[in-house]
PDB file of N, CA and C in Angstrom:
ATOM      1  N   ALA I1029     -18.149  11.419 -19.507  1.00  0.00           N
ATOM      2  CA  ALA I1029     -17.988  12.746 -18.882  1.00  0.00           C
ATOM      3  C   ALA I1029     -17.546  12.566 -17.422  1.00  0.00           C
ATOM      4  N   ASP I1030     -18.101  11.576 -16.755  1.00  0.00           N
ATOM      5  CA  ASP I1030     -17.731  11.327 -15.349  1.00  0.00           C
ATOM      6  C   ASP I1030     -16.238  11.040 -15.235  1.00  0.00           C
ATOM      7  N   ALA I1031     -15.757  10.264 -16.185  1.00  0.00           N
ATOM      8  CA  ALA I1031     -14.332   9.891 -16.167  1.00  0.00           C
ATOM      9  C   ALA I1031     -13.464  11.143 -16.227  1.00  0.00           C
ATOM     10  N   GLN I1032     -13.824  12.066 -17.089  1.00  0.00           N
ATOM     11  CA  GLN I1032     -13.032  13.306 -17.218  1.00  0.00           C
ATOM     12  C   GLN I1032     -12.941  14.020 -15.876  1.00  0.00           C
ATOM     13  N   ALA I1033     -14.054  14.112 -15.180  1.00  0.00           N
ATOM     14  CA  ALA I1033     -14.080  14.790 -13.877  1.00  0.00           C
ATOM     15  C   ALA I1033     -13.196  14.036 -12.879  1.00  0.00           C
ATOM     16  N   ALA I1034     -13.289  12.726 -12.913  1.00  0.00           N
ATOM     17  CA  ALA I1034     -12.495  11.904 -11.988  1.00  0.00           C
ATOM     18  C   ALA I1034     -11.002  12.121 -12.251  1.00  0.00           C
ATOM     19  N   PHE I1035     -10.629  12.112 -13.521  1.00  0.00           N
ATOM     20  CA  PHE I1035      -9.215  12.300 -13.866  1.00  0.00           C
ATOM     21  C   PHE I1035      -8.711  13.636 -13.334  1.00  0.00           C
ATOM     22  N   LYS I1036      -9.531  14.658 -13.486  1.00  0.00           N
ATOM     23  CA  LYS I1036      -9.117  15.997 -13.017  1.00  0.00           C
ATOM     24  C   LYS I1036      -8.982  15.980 -11.492  1.00  0.00           C
ATOM     25  N   ARG I1037      -9.852  15.225 -10.840  1.00  0.00           N
ATOM     26  CA  ARG I1037      -9.843  15.169  -9.356  1.00  0.00           C
ATOM     27  C   ARG I1037      -8.586  14.439  -8.901  1.00  0.00           C
ATOM     28  N   TRP I1038      -8.270  13.345  -9.560  1.00  0.00           N
ATOM     29  CA  TRP I1038      -7.107  12.537  -9.149  1.00  0.00           C
ATOM     30  C   TRP I1038      -5.893  12.814 -10.033  1.00  0.00           C
ATOM     31  N   ASP I1039      -5.878  13.994 -10.630  1.00  0.00           N
ATOM     32  CA  ASP I1039      -4.750  14.361 -11.496  1.00  0.00           C
ATOM     33  C   ASP I1039      -3.425  14.126 -10.768  1.00  0.00           C
ATOM     34  N   ASN I1040      -3.361  14.592  -9.526  1.00  0.00           N
ATOM     35  CA  ASN I1040      -2.128  14.441  -8.751  1.00  0.00           C
ATOM     36  C   ASN I1040      -1.838  12.972  -8.476  1.00  0.00           C
ATOM     37  N   VAL I1041      -2.873  12.218  -8.185  1.00  0.00           N
ATOM     38  CA  VAL I1041      -2.694  10.798  -7.879  1.00  0.00           C
ATOM     39  C   VAL I1041      -2.155  10.054  -9.095  1.00  0.00           C
ATOM     40  N   TYR I1042      -2.801  10.252 -10.229  1.00  0.00           N
ATOM     41  CA  TYR I1042      -2.376   9.561 -11.448  1.00  0.00           C
ATOM     42  C   TYR I1042      -0.959   9.973 -11.835  1.00  0.00           C
ATOM     43  N   GLN I1043      -0.675  11.258 -11.716  1.00  0.00           N
ATOM     44  CA  GLN I1043       0.653  11.755 -12.078  1.00  0.00           C
ATOM     45  C   GLN I1043       1.710  11.129 -11.168  1.00  0.00           C
ATOM     46  N   ALA I1044       1.352  10.925  -9.906  1.00  0.00           N
ATOM     47  CA  ALA I1044       2.293  10.364  -8.941  1.00  0.00           C
ATOM     48  C   ALA I1044       2.481   8.871  -9.198  1.00  0.00           C
ATOM     49  N   THR I1045       1.406   8.196  -9.603  1.00  0.00           N
ATOM     50  CA  THR I1045       1.475   6.752  -9.839  1.00  0.00           C
ATOM     51  C   THR I1045       2.439   6.470 -10.980  1.00  0.00           C
ATOM     52  N   GLY I1046       2.486   7.335 -11.970  1.00  0.00           N
ATOM     53  CA  GLY I1046       3.391   7.096 -13.098  1.00  0.00           C
ATOM     54  C   GLY I1046       2.689   7.265 -14.422  1.00  0.00           C
ATOM     55  N   ASP I1047       3.179   8.173 -15.249  1.00  0.00           N
ATOM     56  CA  ASP I1047       2.541   8.409 -16.556  1.00  0.00           C
ATOM     57  C   ASP I1047       2.606   7.157 -17.428  1.00  0.00           C
ATOM     58  N   ASP I1048       3.593   6.294 -17.152  1.00  0.00           N
ATOM     59  CA  ASP I1048       3.770   5.097 -17.985  1.00  0.00           C
ATOM     60  C   ASP I1048       2.535   4.208 -17.964  1.00  0.00           C
ATOM     61  N   ARG I1049       1.957   4.009 -16.768  1.00  0.00           N
ATOM     62  CA  ARG I1049       0.780   3.134 -16.713  1.00  0.00           C
ATOM     63  C   ARG I1049      -0.496   3.950 -16.765  1.00  0.00           C
ATOM     64  N   SER I1050      -0.400   5.187 -17.185  1.00  0.00           N
ATOM     65  CA  SER I1050      -1.602   6.028 -17.271  1.00  0.00           C
ATOM     66  C   SER I1050      -1.724   6.611 -18.676  1.00  0.00           C
ATOM     67  N   PRO I1051      -1.973   5.765 -19.674  1.00  0.00           N
ATOM     68  CA  PRO I1051      -2.076   6.214 -21.069  1.00  0.00           C
ATOM     69  C   PRO I1051      -3.263   7.136 -21.289  1.00  0.00           C
ATOM     70  N   ILE I1052      -4.315   6.927 -20.488  1.00  0.00           N
ATOM     71  CA  ILE I1052      -5.535   7.723 -20.660  1.00  0.00           C
ATOM     72  C   ILE I1052      -5.267   9.176 -20.290  1.00  0.00           C
ATOM     73  N   TRP I1053      -4.790   9.391 -19.061  1.00  0.00           N
ATOM     74  CA  TRP I1053      -4.568  10.777 -18.628  1.00  0.00           C
ATOM     75  C   TRP I1053      -3.285  11.310 -19.254  1.00  0.00           C
ATOM     76  N   ALA I1054      -2.394  10.404 -19.654  1.00  0.00           N
ATOM     77  CA  ALA I1054      -1.132  10.833 -20.281  1.00  0.00           C
ATOM     78  C   ALA I1054      -1.436  11.633 -21.547  1.00  0.00           C
ATOM     79  N   LYS I1055      -2.451  11.183 -22.284  1.00  0.00           N
ATOM     80  CA  LYS I1055      -2.819  11.895 -23.517  1.00  0.00           C
ATOM     81  C   LYS I1055      -3.322  13.303 -23.193  1.00  0.00           C
ATOM     82  N   ARG I1056      -4.072  13.427 -22.077  1.00  0.00           N
ATOM     83  CA  ARG I1056      -4.621  14.745 -21.734  1.00  0.00           C
ATOM     84  C   ARG I1056      -3.475  15.640 -21.276  1.00  0.00           C
ATOM     85  N   HIS I1057      -2.501  15.070 -20.585  1.00  0.00           N
ATOM     86  CA  HIS I1057      -1.387  15.876 -20.096  1.00  0.00           C
ATOM     87  C   HIS I1057      -0.470  16.274 -21.252  1.00  0.00           C
ATOM     88  N   GLY I1058      -0.643  15.615 -22.397  1.00  0.00           N
ATOM     89  CA  GLY I1058       0.172  15.940 -23.542  1.00  0.00           C
ATOM     90  C   GLY I1058       1.333  14.994 -23.657  1.00  0.00           C
TER      91      GLY I1058
END
Protein backbone atom coordinates (compact mmCIF):
# COMPACT_ATOMS: atom_id res chain seq x y z
CA ALA A 1 0.00 0.00 0.00
CA ASP A 2 2.89 2.36 0.80
CA ALA A 3 4.30 1.81 -2.67
CA GLN A 4 1.03 2.88 -4.28
CA ALA A 5 1.08 6.15 -2.34
CA ALA A 6 4.72 6.75 -3.26
CA PHE A 7 4.02 6.15 -6.95
CA LYS A 8 1.18 8.66 -6.87
CA ARG A 9 3.46 11.18 -5.11
CA TRP A 10 6.28 10.76 -7.62
CA ASP A 11 3.97 10.23 -10.58
CA ASN A 12 5.56 13.22 -12.31
CA VAL A 13 9.06 12.07 -11.45
CA TYR A 14 8.57 8.54 -12.75
CA GLN A 15 6.83 9.80 -15.88
CA ALA A 16 9.72 12.18 -16.52
CA THR A 17 12.36 9.49 -15.93
CA GLY A 18 10.87 7.37 -18.70
CA ASP A 19 8.01 4.88 -18.91
CA ASP A 20 10.46 2.39 -20.44
CA ARG A 21 12.30 1.79 -17.17
CA SER A 22 9.14 2.13 -15.10
CA PRO A 23 7.18 -1.10 -15.74
CA ILE A 24 5.51 -0.87 -12.34
CA TRP A 25 3.90 2.54 -12.74
CA ALA A 26 3.63 2.01 -16.51
CA LYS A 27 0.97 -0.62 -15.84
CA ARG A 28 -1.00 1.81 -13.66
CA HIS A 29 -0.75 4.52 -16.30
CA GLY A 30 -2.13 2.03 -18.79
